[in-house]
Amino acid sequence: MSDAKKLFVKTYGCQMNVYDSERMVAAMGAKGYEETDRPEEADMILLNTCHIREKAAEKVYSELGRYRGLKEARPDLKIGVAGCVAQAEGEEIMRRQPLVDIVVGPQAYHRLPQLTDAAAKDGRAIDTDFPEEDKFDHLPRGPKARRAPAAFLTVQEGCDKFCAFCVVPYTRGAEVSRPADRILAEARDLVERGVVEITLLGQNVNAYHGAAADGDWSLARLIRELAAVDGLERIRFTTSHPNDMDDDLIAAHGEVEKLMPYLHLPVQSGSDRVLKAMNRKHTAEDYLRLLERIRAARPDIALSGDFIVGFPGESDADFEDTLALCREVAYAQAYSFKYSPRPGTPAADRAHVDEDVKSERLQRLQAQLTADQVAFQQSMVGKTLPVLVEKPGREPGQMVGRSPYLQAVHFQADPALTGRLLPVEIRAAAPNSLSGALAE
Ligand code: 5AD
Ligand code: SF4
């Protein structure tokens, strides 16, 4: 038993929140906190929240309610709310939920240790500023512990695109790119800890333009430099806006072997009318031509996307255009959502599509996307894929890894092979995973 204080973190939403949570754990580690997966034994509970779609705030309130008993039993338990709900509704959370001691927005995480001190002294503390300094410079990376073979690395944060449905420009703020040398240093550090695959994260990651000694680097340049890091075998990036796929980034997909042939490139809708109303600043045709160029550079690339159905003003014909676009692209994988009005965003005040219509459209779109996904999964059977061995599976002797296309792959292997890239012959496909056997 150590007498370190215990921190329980629950993470909602995107991969950037996963990364942020890790960094907050490290920051609190420097203050003597150890992470726990049991809220009952925690001295501090932190919810890292997401505000992107419906009922986000309600989920946070109901989750907070579940900790009431713990807090009553141990009044010195500290409860914090971080993430995008904290940013958007921090003051309101403080008013409505007296259980909460700390509210911290995504740009203020490096101040979490001080906030904890302030809350210990004054009872409660809130910080939803957008400070000038780079929070990651002030967030320690924790002890040199061994890491899982695949890791996230945030390179860019915030967004200046202002799609009419999206809260990100308000909760994460303006687009900021981290300096290239910090990213390279962090990548080398991750590799020293056993990381083999890095996913570069940003709300608009392909708009990356980080400062470097010889001028700003684009994402393509950053990827090329990362590819030169020994021991780093796989590079991915997410998530991108079609208008920021520049020529060099497209070319990199053909030239950089370590860059995986899998691209998440959301289009949201296949209708030009809706795309315009969404303020996406490109047409469906622009998007399809862009995919042609990417596929010319990297013929085996698999695509993933995001869709919103029932955006204000979306007609039956508009929705049919979305289905048509999906048929043409044949996504390997895609996420689709019913439009949900986000307070403070331009589309929130527009006339809404009927809820039943949204549900019906979502069902039809998902049926098609699932069919494409199943076909893509099925097309892997008989192939031998390089798989990064990640962790034990559910069955005895089984390991789980990732294919180049981010598919989960199950196979029998020695756990000592964790972190190795090995050829696996694919024997069977399910909608969300593959299985096979290590090839000779
Ligand atoms: N309603 C529904 N879906 C949304 N997304 C973003 N904002 C909304 C909203 N208000 C979806 C988009 C985005 C993904 C991360 O979440 O498809 O690409
Ligand atoms: Fe939101 Fe992405 Fe549009 Fe930015 S580009 S406003 S993060 S959907």
XYZ file of C-alpha atoms and ligand atoms in Angstrom:
466
model
C 0.000 0.000 0.000
C 1.301 3.428 -0.840
C -0.099 6.456 0.947
C -0.258 8.428 -2.295
C -3.528 10.188 -2.915
C -5.718 8.579 -5.518
C -7.156 10.160 -8.648
C -10.032 8.673 -10.650
C -10.515 10.082 -14.145
C -13.465 9.327 -16.397
C -13.043 10.382 -20.015
C -15.804 11.094 -22.511
C -15.668 11.981 -26.185
C -12.786 12.233 -28.591
C -9.225 10.939 -28.616
C -7.955 14.368 -27.693
C -9.733 13.989 -24.378
C -7.981 10.636 -23.890
C -4.647 12.357 -24.463
C -5.589 15.284 -22.191
C -6.647 12.900 -19.432
C -3.255 11.163 -19.574
C -1.535 14.496 -19.260
C -3.726 15.593 -16.349
C -2.923 12.324 -14.579
C 0.779 13.080 -15.105
C 0.340 16.656 -13.836
C -1.379 15.403 -10.701
C 1.248 12.653 -10.414
C 3.789 15.412 -9.835
C 1.599 16.430 -6.895
C 1.677 12.937 -5.441
C -1.530 11.548 -6.926
C -1.751 8.024 -8.307
C -4.385 6.993 -10.823
C -7.047 4.522 -9.736
C -9.872 2.851 -11.652
C -12.073 2.747 -8.549
C -13.968 5.957 -7.717
C -14.745 4.578 -4.219
C -11.095 4.849 -3.183
C -10.369 8.170 -4.910
C -9.368 11.388 -3.152
C -10.177 13.232 -6.326
C -12.639 12.437 -9.122
C -12.233 14.175 -12.449
C -14.727 13.999 -15.318
C -13.196 14.922 -18.668
C -16.294 15.850 -20.621
C -17.445 16.219 -24.231
C -19.889 18.778 -25.583
C -20.050 17.805 -29.239
C -23.533 16.311 -29.293
C -26.803 16.059 -27.435
C -27.314 15.448 -23.745
C -23.642 15.964 -22.965
C -24.309 18.249 -20.026
C -27.142 16.063 -18.712
C -24.823 13.049 -18.743
C -22.323 15.004 -16.663
C -24.961 15.999 -14.105
C -26.256 12.460 -13.766
C -22.716 11.096 -13.438
C -21.985 13.714 -10.772
C -25.132 12.675 -8.910
C -23.715 9.151 -8.624
C -20.837 10.493 -6.541
C -23.079 12.192 -3.985
C -22.871 9.272 -1.542
C -19.076 9.154 -1.775
C -18.794 12.866 -1.142
C -21.176 12.722 1.834
C -19.170 9.867 3.348
C -15.876 11.711 2.740
C -16.346 15.486 2.521
C -12.654 15.984 1.675
C -13.144 14.116 -1.638
C -12.549 16.630 -4.441
C -14.701 16.484 -7.555
C -13.610 18.224 -10.742
C -15.176 18.758 -14.154
C -12.795 19.235 -17.103
C -13.222 19.253 -20.870
C -15.591 20.974 -23.237
C -18.703 20.957 -21.024
C -16.594 22.634 -18.334
C -15.544 25.246 -20.876
C -19.049 25.869 -22.200
C -21.031 25.661 -18.970
C -18.505 25.960 -16.141
C -20.270 28.748 -14.246
C -23.600 26.988 -14.560
C -22.129 23.701 -13.315
C -20.792 25.524 -10.251
C -24.235 27.046 -9.631
C -26.254 23.914 -10.220
C -24.064 21.271 -8.644
C -22.590 22.055 -5.211
C -20.758 18.699 -5.277
C -18.293 20.162 -7.770
C -15.116 21.682 -6.312
C -13.112 22.341 -9.460
C -14.000 23.365 -13.008
C -11.159 23.442 -15.522
C -11.413 24.182 -19.254
C -9.288 22.395 -21.887
C -6.806 25.245 -22.227
C -6.088 25.481 -18.500
C -5.123 21.891 -17.625
C -1.579 22.835 -16.692
C -3.096 24.910 -13.892
C -4.948 21.914 -12.421
C -2.438 21.377 -9.564
C -2.773 25.038 -8.482
C -6.542 24.838 -8.854
C -6.540 21.810 -6.582
C -4.601 23.813 -3.988
C -6.986 26.742 -4.386
C -9.989 24.443 -3.948
C -8.407 22.888 -0.847
C -7.952 26.374 0.602
C -11.062 28.215 -0.542
C -13.487 25.358 -1.135
C -13.990 25.779 -4.907
C -12.017 26.902 -7.954
C -12.779 27.526 -11.620
C -10.504 28.248 -14.595
C -11.928 28.439 -18.109
C -9.394 30.949 -19.478
C -7.626 30.683 -22.791
C -4.124 31.537 -21.552
C -1.351 32.638 -23.902
C 1.149 29.969 -22.820
C 1.247 26.477 -24.366
C -0.386 24.259 -21.782
C 1.609 21.250 -22.948
C 4.873 22.972 -22.038
C 3.653 23.023 -18.479
C 2.127 19.568 -18.323
C 4.706 17.028 -17.128
C 4.876 13.757 -18.979
C 5.108 11.550 -15.923
C 7.730 8.966 -14.949
C 9.554 7.109 -17.725
C 7.124 4.232 -17.601
C 6.625 1.701 -20.355
C 3.678 2.561 -22.608
C 1.207 0.656 -24.729
C 2.492 0.307 -28.326
C -0.002 2.790 -29.811
C -0.239 6.338 -28.490
C -1.910 9.653 -29.231
C 0.028 12.885 -29.565
C -1.791 16.209 -29.788
C -0.118 18.490 -32.347
C -2.844 21.028 -32.973
C -5.855 22.191 -31.069
C -8.869 24.360 -31.691
C -10.541 25.272 -34.936
C -11.130 28.409 -37.034
C -13.515 26.814 -39.508
C -16.813 27.561 -37.742
C -18.963 24.900 -39.316
C -22.477 26.058 -38.459
C -23.258 23.008 -36.272
C -20.056 22.747 -34.275
C -19.098 23.871 -30.753
C -15.386 23.162 -31.123
C -14.335 26.703 -32.109
C -16.040 27.909 -28.917
C -14.965 25.201 -26.463
C -11.422 24.525 -27.705
C -10.831 28.013 -29.034
C -8.833 29.238 -32.026
C -6.514 26.986 -33.997
C -3.114 26.620 -32.352
C -0.258 24.408 -33.568
C 2.412 23.170 -31.192
C 6.021 23.880 -32.173
C 7.564 21.085 -34.240
C 10.577 20.463 -31.970
C 8.316 19.773 -28.977
C 6.354 17.254 -30.999
C 9.499 15.503 -32.224
C 10.860 15.396 -28.670
C 7.597 13.976 -27.376
C 7.500 11.398 -30.169
C 11.082 10.274 -29.379
C 10.167 10.040 -25.709
C 7.147 7.883 -26.558
C 9.276 5.599 -28.749
C 11.777 5.175 -25.891
C 8.861 3.963 -23.793
C 7.918 1.304 -26.307
C 5.505 3.187 -28.551
C 5.518 1.949 -32.157
C 2.493 3.753 -33.584
C 1.589 7.410 -33.074
C -1.679 9.069 -34.018
C -1.248 12.809 -34.396
C -4.300 14.563 -33.030
C -5.936 17.865 -33.783
C -9.459 19.136 -34.333
C -8.171 20.276 -37.682
C -4.928 18.391 -37.758
C -4.162 18.852 -41.449
C -4.182 22.630 -40.939
C -1.118 22.086 -38.707
C 1.511 24.799 -39.195
C 3.890 24.528 -36.274
C 6.889 26.782 -35.771
C 10.301 25.243 -36.504
C 13.833 26.619 -36.808
C 13.521 26.841 -40.600
C 10.016 28.350 -40.713
C 6.567 26.860 -40.207
C 6.152 23.161 -40.881
C 3.057 21.753 -42.535
C 1.580 18.452 -41.388
C 3.225 16.763 -44.375
C 6.640 18.065 -43.305
C 6.022 16.999 -39.720
C 5.049 13.503 -40.873
C 8.167 13.212 -43.045
C 10.392 14.207 -40.119
C 8.610 11.849 -37.736
C 9.053 9.046 -40.247
C 12.818 9.453 -39.743
C 12.505 8.609 -36.029
C 13.996 5.128 -35.526
C 11.653 2.711 -33.832
C 8.531 4.627 -34.802
C 6.881 2.345 -37.346
C 3.420 3.768 -37.932
C 2.012 7.276 -38.222
C -1.641 8.297 -38.399
C -3.435 11.606 -38.071
C -6.964 12.636 -37.225
C -9.190 14.547 -37.846
C -9.002 16.513 -41.066
C -10.956 19.049 -43.087
C -11.103 18.436 -46.862
C -10.030 22.006 -47.631
C -6.730 21.534 -45.792
C -5.557 18.448 -47.713
C -2.689 20.137 -49.544
C -0.632 18.626 -52.384
C 2.295 17.744 -50.162
C 0.079 15.883 -47.695
C -1.539 13.963 -50.532
C 1.901 13.128 -51.928
C 3.077 12.004 -48.481
C 0.443 9.274 -48.558
C 2.223 7.791 -51.546
C 5.770 8.456 -50.381
C 5.959 7.902 -46.635
C 5.786 4.198 -45.981
C 5.140 4.659 -42.263
C 2.042 6.753 -42.949
C -0.856 4.304 -42.734
C -3.229 3.944 -45.713
C -6.272 4.934 -43.717
C -7.724 8.430 -43.724
C -10.533 9.921 -41.669
C -11.852 12.712 -43.857
C -15.333 13.861 -42.805
C -17.633 15.410 -45.395
C -20.802 15.631 -43.214
C -23.246 15.746 -46.150
C -23.423 14.920 -49.857
C -25.669 17.865 -50.704
C -24.172 21.127 -51.915
C -27.077 23.084 -50.431
C -26.514 21.563 -47.023
C -22.735 21.873 -47.263
C -23.196 25.567 -47.947
C -25.614 25.976 -45.044
C -23.090 24.134 -42.871
C -20.391 26.618 -43.920
C -18.148 23.770 -45.077
C -16.809 25.867 -47.980
C -16.583 22.993 -50.476
C -18.983 21.030 -52.670
C -19.614 17.288 -52.838
C -17.835 17.259 -56.191
C -14.755 18.995 -54.676
C -14.631 16.253 -52.077
C -14.938 13.427 -54.600
C -12.215 14.937 -56.820
C -9.997 15.268 -53.755
C -10.494 11.576 -52.968
C -9.516 10.746 -56.554
C -6.215 12.561 -56.073
C -5.584 10.851 -52.738
C -6.373 7.460 -54.242
C -4.067 8.182 -57.143
C -1.260 8.811 -54.649
C -2.121 5.799 -52.488
C -4.359 3.299 -54.297
C -4.919 1.040 -51.263
C -6.095 3.870 -49.008
C -9.230 3.175 -46.964
C -11.521 6.023 -46.029
C -13.491 6.882 -42.984
C -15.919 9.751 -42.501
C -18.461 11.574 -40.364
C -22.022 12.433 -41.371
C -24.775 14.545 -39.898
C -28.372 13.849 -40.926
C -31.263 16.229 -40.384
C -29.216 19.409 -40.457
C -31.654 22.380 -40.507
C -33.128 22.689 -44.003
C -32.067 19.183 -45.159
C -34.725 17.932 -47.607
C -35.375 14.371 -48.774
C -33.457 15.178 -51.960
C -30.499 16.509 -49.948
C -30.439 13.331 -47.935
C -30.537 11.238 -51.112
C -27.421 13.144 -52.221
C -25.685 12.006 -49.033
C -26.615 8.381 -49.729
C -25.350 8.763 -53.292
C -22.030 10.167 -52.126
C -21.599 7.293 -49.683
C -22.340 4.780 -52.419
C -19.682 6.367 -54.569
C -17.012 6.522 -51.860
C -17.688 3.132 -50.204
C -16.264 4.028 -46.804
C -14.360 1.383 -44.883
C -15.863 2.860 -41.749
C -17.961 5.904 -40.879
C -19.712 7.669 -38.035
C -23.131 9.193 -38.487
C -25.183 11.352 -36.184
C -28.529 13.083 -35.974
C -28.053 16.820 -35.983
C -28.214 18.167 -32.470
C -28.489 21.922 -31.912
C -25.557 23.199 -29.869
C -26.280 26.391 -27.951
C -24.346 29.355 -29.306
C -23.696 27.854 -32.762
C -25.193 29.521 -35.889
C -27.427 26.591 -36.863
C -28.991 26.240 -33.420
C -31.616 28.905 -34.123
C -32.667 27.596 -37.533
C -35.857 25.637 -38.224
C -35.246 22.031 -37.279
C -35.967 18.843 -39.164
C -38.590 16.663 -37.499
C -37.083 14.184 -35.010
C -38.767 11.154 -36.640
C -37.443 12.176 -40.031
C -33.948 12.446 -38.563
C -34.257 8.984 -37.025
C -35.445 7.442 -40.256
C -32.645 9.045 -42.262
C -30.057 7.968 -39.734
C -31.287 4.392 -39.952
C -31.127 4.348 -43.741
C -27.679 5.948 -43.824
C -26.323 3.594 -41.192
C -27.690 0.567 -43.027
C -25.726 1.612 -46.092
C -22.573 2.542 -44.197
C -22.679 -0.759 -42.320
C -23.064 -2.707 -45.563
C -19.970 -0.970 -46.961
C -18.061 -1.608 -43.757
C -18.964 -5.296 -43.778
C -17.872 -5.566 -47.418
C -14.555 -3.901 -46.566
C -14.015 -6.228 -43.606
C -14.861 -9.229 -45.779
C -12.380 -8.124 -48.449
C -9.569 -8.701 -45.922
C -10.189 -12.457 -45.675
C -7.334 -14.371 -47.291
C -4.957 -11.404 -47.108
C -1.907 -11.265 -44.891
C -1.780 -7.953 -43.040
C 0.970 -6.410 -40.934
C -0.525 -6.220 -37.439
C 0.754 -4.267 -34.459
C 0.392 -6.577 -31.448
C -1.276 -4.501 -28.735
C -2.733 -6.465 -25.835
C -4.232 -9.764 -24.665
C -7.666 -10.616 -26.071
C -10.617 -12.105 -24.212
C -9.928 -15.722 -25.063
C -7.039 -17.705 -23.564
C -3.803 -17.291 -25.516
C -5.363 -14.667 -27.735
C -3.795 -11.317 -28.568
C -5.408 -8.262 -30.216
C -3.661 -5.965 -32.622
C -4.376 -3.345 -35.279
C -4.220 -3.674 -39.039
C -2.989 -0.776 -41.202
C -6.678 0.122 -41.594
C -7.203 0.390 -37.842
C -9.154 -2.866 -37.723
C -8.948 -4.923 -34.539
C -7.339 -8.285 -35.351
C -7.533 -11.323 -33.037
C -5.022 -14.171 -33.201
C -3.153 -16.626 -30.994
C 0.245 -15.321 -29.948
C 2.720 -15.093 -27.093
C 2.097 -11.923 -25.010
C 5.863 -11.353 -25.219
C 5.219 -10.277 -28.819
C 3.400 -7.118 -27.642
C 4.677 -4.113 -29.540
C 5.870 -6.149 -32.551
C 4.598 -5.685 -36.096
C 3.828 -9.157 -37.408
C 2.139 -10.606 -40.490
C -1.256 -12.115 -39.719
C -3.187 -14.152 -42.225
C -6.828 -13.099 -42.029
C -9.219 -16.043 -41.862
C -12.538 -14.493 -40.803
C -14.215 -11.108 -40.676
C -16.886 -9.687 -38.363
C -18.333 -6.178 -38.762
C -15.965 -4.718 -36.151
C -13.035 -7.105 -36.052
C -10.967 -9.637 -37.936
C -9.381 -12.874 -36.853
C -6.540 -14.900 -38.205
C -3.258 -16.600 -37.482
C 0.345 -15.447 -37.355
C 1.875 -16.115 -40.755
C 5.217 -17.908 -41.023
N -24.807 17.533 -34.200
C -24.503 16.296 -34.678
N -23.260 15.899 -34.972
C -22.259 16.777 -34.778
N -20.940 16.677 -34.973
C -20.368 17.834 -34.605
N -21.305 18.698 -34.162
C -22.497 18.071 -34.260
C -23.835 18.440 -33.987
N -24.130 19.639 -33.522
C -20.305 15.501 -35.548
C -19.628 15.842 -36.883
C -18.174 15.837 -36.510
C -18.130 14.779 -35.425
C -16.935 14.826 -34.557
O -19.298 15.035 -34.666
O -19.923 14.822 -37.801
O -17.327 15.521 -37.600
Fe -16.064 21.619 -35.915
Fe -14.411 20.216 -37.501
Fe -15.967 22.165 -38.549
Fe -13.896 22.795 -36.955
S -13.808 21.805 -39.009
S -15.936 23.682 -36.848
S -13.927 21.097 -35.465
S -16.628 20.206 -37.589
